[in-house]
GROMACS .gro file of C-alpha atoms in nm:
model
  224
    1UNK     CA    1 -13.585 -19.604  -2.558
    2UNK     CA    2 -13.355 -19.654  -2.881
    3UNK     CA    3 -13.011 -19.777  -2.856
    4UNK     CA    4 -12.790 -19.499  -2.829
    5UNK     CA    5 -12.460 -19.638  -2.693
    6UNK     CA    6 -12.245 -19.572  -3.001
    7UNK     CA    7 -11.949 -19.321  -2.955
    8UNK     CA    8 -12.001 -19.125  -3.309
    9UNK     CA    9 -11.620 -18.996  -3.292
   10UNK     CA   10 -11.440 -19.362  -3.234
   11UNK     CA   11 -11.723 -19.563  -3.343
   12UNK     CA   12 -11.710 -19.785  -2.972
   13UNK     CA   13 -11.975 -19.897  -2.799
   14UNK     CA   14 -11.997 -19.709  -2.471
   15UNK     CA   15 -12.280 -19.843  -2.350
   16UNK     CA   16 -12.311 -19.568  -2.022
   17UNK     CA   17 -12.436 -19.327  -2.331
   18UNK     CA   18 -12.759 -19.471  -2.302
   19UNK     CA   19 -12.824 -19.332  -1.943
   20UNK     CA   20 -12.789 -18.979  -2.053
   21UNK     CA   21 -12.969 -19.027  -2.398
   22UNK     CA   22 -13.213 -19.273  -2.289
   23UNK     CA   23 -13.322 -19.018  -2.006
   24UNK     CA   24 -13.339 -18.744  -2.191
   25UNK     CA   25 -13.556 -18.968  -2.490
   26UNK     CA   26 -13.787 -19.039  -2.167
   27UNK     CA   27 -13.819 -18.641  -2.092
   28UNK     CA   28 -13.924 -18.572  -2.411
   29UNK     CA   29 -14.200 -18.834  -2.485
   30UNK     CA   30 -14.335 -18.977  -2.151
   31UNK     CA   31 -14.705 -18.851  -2.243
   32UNK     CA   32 -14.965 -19.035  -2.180
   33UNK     CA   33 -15.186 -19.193  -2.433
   34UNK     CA   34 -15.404 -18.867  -2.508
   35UNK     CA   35 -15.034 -18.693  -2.593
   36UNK     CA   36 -15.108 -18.526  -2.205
   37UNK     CA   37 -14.805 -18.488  -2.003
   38UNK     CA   38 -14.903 -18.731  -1.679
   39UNK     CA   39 -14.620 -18.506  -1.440
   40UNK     CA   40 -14.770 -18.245  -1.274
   41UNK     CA   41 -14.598 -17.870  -1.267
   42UNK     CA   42 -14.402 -17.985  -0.888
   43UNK     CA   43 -14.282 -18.284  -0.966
   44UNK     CA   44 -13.974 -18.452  -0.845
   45UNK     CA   45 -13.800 -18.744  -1.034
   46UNK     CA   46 -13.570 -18.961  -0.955
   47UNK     CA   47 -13.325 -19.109  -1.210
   48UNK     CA   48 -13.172 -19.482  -1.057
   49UNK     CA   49 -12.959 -19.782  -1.131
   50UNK     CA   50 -13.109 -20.056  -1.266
   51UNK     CA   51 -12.930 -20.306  -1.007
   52UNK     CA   52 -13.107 -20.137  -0.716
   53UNK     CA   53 -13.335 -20.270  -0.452
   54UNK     CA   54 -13.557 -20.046  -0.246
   55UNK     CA   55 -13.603 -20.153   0.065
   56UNK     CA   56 -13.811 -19.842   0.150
   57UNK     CA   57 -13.974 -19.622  -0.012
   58UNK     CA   58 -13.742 -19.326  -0.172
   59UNK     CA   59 -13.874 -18.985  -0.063
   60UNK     CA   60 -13.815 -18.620  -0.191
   61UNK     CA   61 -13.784 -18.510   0.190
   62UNK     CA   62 -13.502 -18.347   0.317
   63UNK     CA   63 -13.603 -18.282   0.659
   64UNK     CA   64 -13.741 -18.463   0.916
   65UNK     CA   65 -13.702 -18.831   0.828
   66UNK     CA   66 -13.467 -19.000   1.116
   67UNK     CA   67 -13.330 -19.230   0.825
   68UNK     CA   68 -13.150 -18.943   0.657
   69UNK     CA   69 -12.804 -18.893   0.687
   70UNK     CA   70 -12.597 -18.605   0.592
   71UNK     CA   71 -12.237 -18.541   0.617
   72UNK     CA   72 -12.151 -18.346   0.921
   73UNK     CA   73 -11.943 -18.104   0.730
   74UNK     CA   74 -12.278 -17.924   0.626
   75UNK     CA   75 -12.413 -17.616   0.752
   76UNK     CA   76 -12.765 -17.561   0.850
   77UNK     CA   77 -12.801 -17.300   0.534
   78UNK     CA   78 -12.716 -17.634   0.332
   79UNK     CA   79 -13.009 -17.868   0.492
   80UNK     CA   80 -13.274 -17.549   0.529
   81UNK     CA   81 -13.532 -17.684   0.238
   82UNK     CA   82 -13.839 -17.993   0.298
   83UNK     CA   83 -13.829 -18.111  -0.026
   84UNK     CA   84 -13.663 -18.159  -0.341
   85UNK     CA   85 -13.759 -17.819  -0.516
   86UNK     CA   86 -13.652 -17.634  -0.870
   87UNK     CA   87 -13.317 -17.494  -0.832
   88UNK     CA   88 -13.251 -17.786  -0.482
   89UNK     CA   89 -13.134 -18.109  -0.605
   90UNK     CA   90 -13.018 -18.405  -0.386
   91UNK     CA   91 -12.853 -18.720  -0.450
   92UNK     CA   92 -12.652 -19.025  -0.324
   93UNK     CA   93 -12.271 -18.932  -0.253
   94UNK     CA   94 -12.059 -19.119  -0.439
   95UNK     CA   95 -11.644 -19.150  -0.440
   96UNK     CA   96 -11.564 -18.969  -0.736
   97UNK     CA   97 -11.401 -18.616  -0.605
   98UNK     CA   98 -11.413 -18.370  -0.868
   99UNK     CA   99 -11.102 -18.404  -1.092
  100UNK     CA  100 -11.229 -18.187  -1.337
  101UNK     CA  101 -11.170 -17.860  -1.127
  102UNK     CA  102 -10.853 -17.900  -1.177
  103UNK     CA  103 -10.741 -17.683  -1.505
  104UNK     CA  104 -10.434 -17.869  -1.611
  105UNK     CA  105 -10.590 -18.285  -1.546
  106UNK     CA  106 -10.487 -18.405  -1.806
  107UNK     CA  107 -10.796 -18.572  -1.885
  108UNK     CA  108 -11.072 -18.337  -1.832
  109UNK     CA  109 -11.048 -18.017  -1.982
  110UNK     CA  110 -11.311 -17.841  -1.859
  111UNK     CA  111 -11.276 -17.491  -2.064
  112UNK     CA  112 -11.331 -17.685  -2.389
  113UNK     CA  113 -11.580 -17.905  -2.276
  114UNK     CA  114 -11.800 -17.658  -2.076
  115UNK     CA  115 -11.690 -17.369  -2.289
  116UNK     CA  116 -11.616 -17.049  -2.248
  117UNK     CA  117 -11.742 -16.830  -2.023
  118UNK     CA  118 -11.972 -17.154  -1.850
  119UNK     CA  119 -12.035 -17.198  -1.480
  120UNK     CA  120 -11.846 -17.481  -1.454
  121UNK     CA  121 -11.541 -17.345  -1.476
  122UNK     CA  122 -11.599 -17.185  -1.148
  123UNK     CA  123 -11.596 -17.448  -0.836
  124UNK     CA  124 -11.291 -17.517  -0.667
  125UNK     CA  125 -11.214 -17.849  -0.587
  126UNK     CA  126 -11.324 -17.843  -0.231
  127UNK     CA  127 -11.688 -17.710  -0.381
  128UNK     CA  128 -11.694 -17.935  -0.646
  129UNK     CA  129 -11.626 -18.267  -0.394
  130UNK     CA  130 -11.911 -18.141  -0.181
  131UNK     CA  131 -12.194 -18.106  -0.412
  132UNK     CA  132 -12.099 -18.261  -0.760
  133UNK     CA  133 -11.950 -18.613  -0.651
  134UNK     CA  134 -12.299 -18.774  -0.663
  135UNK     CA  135 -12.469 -19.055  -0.831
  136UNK     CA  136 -12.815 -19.229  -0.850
  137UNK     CA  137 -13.039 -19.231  -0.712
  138UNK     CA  138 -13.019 -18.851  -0.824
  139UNK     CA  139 -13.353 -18.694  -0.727
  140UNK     CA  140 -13.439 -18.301  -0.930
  141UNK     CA  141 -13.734 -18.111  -1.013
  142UNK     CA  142 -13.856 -18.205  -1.350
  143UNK     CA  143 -13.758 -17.842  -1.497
  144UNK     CA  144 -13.414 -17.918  -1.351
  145UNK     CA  145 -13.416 -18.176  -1.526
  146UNK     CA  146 -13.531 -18.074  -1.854
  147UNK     CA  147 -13.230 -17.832  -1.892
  148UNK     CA  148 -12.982 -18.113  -1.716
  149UNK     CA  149 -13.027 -18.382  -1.912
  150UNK     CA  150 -12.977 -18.170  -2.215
  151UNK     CA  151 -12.637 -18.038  -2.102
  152UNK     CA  152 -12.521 -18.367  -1.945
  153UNK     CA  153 -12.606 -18.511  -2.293
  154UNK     CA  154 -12.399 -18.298  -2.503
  155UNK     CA  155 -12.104 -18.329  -2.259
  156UNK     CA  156 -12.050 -18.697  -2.238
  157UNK     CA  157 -11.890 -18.734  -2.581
  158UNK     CA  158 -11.634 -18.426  -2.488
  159UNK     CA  159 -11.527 -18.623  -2.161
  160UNK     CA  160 -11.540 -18.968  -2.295
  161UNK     CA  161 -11.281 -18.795  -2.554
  162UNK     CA  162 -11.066 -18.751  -2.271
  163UNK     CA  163 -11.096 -18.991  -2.033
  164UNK     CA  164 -11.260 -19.315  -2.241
  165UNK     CA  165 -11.371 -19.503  -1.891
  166UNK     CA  166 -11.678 -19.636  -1.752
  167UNK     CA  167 -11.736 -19.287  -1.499
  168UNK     CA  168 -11.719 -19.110  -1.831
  169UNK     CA  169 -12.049 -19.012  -1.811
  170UNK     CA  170 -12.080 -18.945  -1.419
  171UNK     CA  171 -11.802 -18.722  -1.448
  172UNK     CA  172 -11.992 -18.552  -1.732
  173UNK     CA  173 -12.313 -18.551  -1.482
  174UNK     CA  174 -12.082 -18.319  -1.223
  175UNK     CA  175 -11.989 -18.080  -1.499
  176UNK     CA  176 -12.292 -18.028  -1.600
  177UNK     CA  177 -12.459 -17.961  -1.299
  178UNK     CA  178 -12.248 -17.709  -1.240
  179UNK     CA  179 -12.295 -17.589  -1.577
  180UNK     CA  180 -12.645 -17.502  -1.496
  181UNK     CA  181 -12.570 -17.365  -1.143
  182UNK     CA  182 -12.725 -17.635  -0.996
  183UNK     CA  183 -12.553 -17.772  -0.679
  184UNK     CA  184 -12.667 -18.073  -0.499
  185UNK     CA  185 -12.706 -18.180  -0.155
  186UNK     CA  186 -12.526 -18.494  -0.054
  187UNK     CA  187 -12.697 -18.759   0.087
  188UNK     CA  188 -12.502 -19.030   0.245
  189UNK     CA  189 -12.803 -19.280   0.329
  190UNK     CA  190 -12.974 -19.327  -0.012
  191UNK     CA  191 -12.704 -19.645  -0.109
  192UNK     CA  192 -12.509 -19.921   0.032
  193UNK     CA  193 -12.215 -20.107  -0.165
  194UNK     CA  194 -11.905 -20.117  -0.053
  195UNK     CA  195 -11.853 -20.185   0.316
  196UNK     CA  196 -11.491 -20.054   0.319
  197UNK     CA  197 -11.622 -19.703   0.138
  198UNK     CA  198 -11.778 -19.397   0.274
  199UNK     CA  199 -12.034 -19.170   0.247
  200UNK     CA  200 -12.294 -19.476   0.257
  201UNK     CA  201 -12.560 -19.615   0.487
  202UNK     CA  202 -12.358 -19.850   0.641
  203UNK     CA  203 -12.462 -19.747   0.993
  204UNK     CA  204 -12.791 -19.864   0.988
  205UNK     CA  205 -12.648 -20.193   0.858
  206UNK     CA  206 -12.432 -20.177   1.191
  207UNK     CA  207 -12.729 -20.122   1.430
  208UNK     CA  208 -12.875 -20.428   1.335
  209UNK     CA  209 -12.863 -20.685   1.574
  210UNK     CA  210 -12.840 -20.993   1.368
  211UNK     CA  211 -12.829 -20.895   0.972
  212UNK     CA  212 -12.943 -21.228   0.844
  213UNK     CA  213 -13.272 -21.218   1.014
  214UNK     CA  214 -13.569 -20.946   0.891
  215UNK     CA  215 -13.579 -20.675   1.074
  216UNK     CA  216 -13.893 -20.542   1.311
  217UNK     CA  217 -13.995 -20.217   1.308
  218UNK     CA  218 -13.752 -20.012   1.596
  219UNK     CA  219 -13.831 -19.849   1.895
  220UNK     CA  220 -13.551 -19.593   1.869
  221UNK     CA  221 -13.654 -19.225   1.687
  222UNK     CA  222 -13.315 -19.214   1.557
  223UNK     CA  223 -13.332 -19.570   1.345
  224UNK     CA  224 -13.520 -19.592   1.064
   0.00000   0.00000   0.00000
């Protein structure tokens, strides 16, 4: 994709723009040499860091796989879809809270950059930490996506105004998301990083026996 990580307004280089921009530039022109679009109607896709390593394969299941982990303050009505589907997003929970339900932060003011009248001014704080605080891998239907990565694009400049930091445009991810109604489940296993945070998939780390040598395939169900 094009460079895009200019700030228009201050003129800085941000280069986190690019995510957002570059995404979006990917929606609209991954076609396939004979200008056919190569995703089928269903598909899910996954938007990722480029300092990951899989060591598995990443999966649009919800249900069923005994790697997944989920925080135990869910309800069964939040974990009772498969798959990744339009309108059911999922994605790795990451640290971030959700400052920006709070109306009188100082640095995100969410009624002028959602505007008025926008589902985003609507989650509380406690909603907003329990299904906005995410980060990549994000995994959404590609019509989610379509109408995502449009808003998410249009409201990184408005936070960066605000709060000119590297989470700039995460924080602008969350907003927008809730913009467009579209809450996410939490997954807790799809990352590891920092061993003294939470929310990641340190446990299987832990039920290793010996972490410098490969491990074999496990006998236990509940190990992936």
């Amino acid at each position: 994709t094009p460079e895009f990580s200019k700030d228009e307004k201050t003129k800085r280089d941000y280069k986190f723009y690019n995510k957002p921009r570059g995404f979006r530039h990917w929606l609209q022109h991954s076609t396939s040499p004979d200008n056919a679009n190569p995703m089928g109607p269903d598909a899910v896709i996954a938007l990722i860091d480029p300092d990951f390593v899989f060591l598995r394969p990443l999966s649009a299941r919800v249900q069923g796989l005994n790697s997944s982990i989920y925080s135990s303050s869910y309800k069964p009505a939040d974990l009772d879809f498969q798959y990744v589907t339009k309108g059911r997003a999922v994605a790795q929970m990451y640290g971030l809270g959700a400052p920006w339900t709070n109306d009188n932060h100082k640095h995100f003011k969410r009624g002028a950059i959602c505007g008025e009248g926008s589902p985003c001014l609507l989650p509380t704080p406690r909603f907003g930490e329990r299904h906005y605080a995410v980060g990549p891998p994000y995994l959404l239907h590609r019509d989610d996506w379509a109408r995502l990565a449009d808003t998410w694009t249009a409201f990184v400049p408005k936070v960066y105004e605000g709060y000119p930091h590297l989470l700039a445009e995460m924080y602008a991810y969350s907003m927008a998301a809730a913009h467009e109604r579209l809450p996410h489940l939490q997954a807790e296993h799809l990352m590891v990083s920092c061993t003294g945070c939470y929310g990641e998939g340190w446990q299987w780390v832990d039920a290793l026996d010996n972490v410098c040598v490969p491990p074999q395939p496990s006998q236990d169900a509940d190990s992936p």
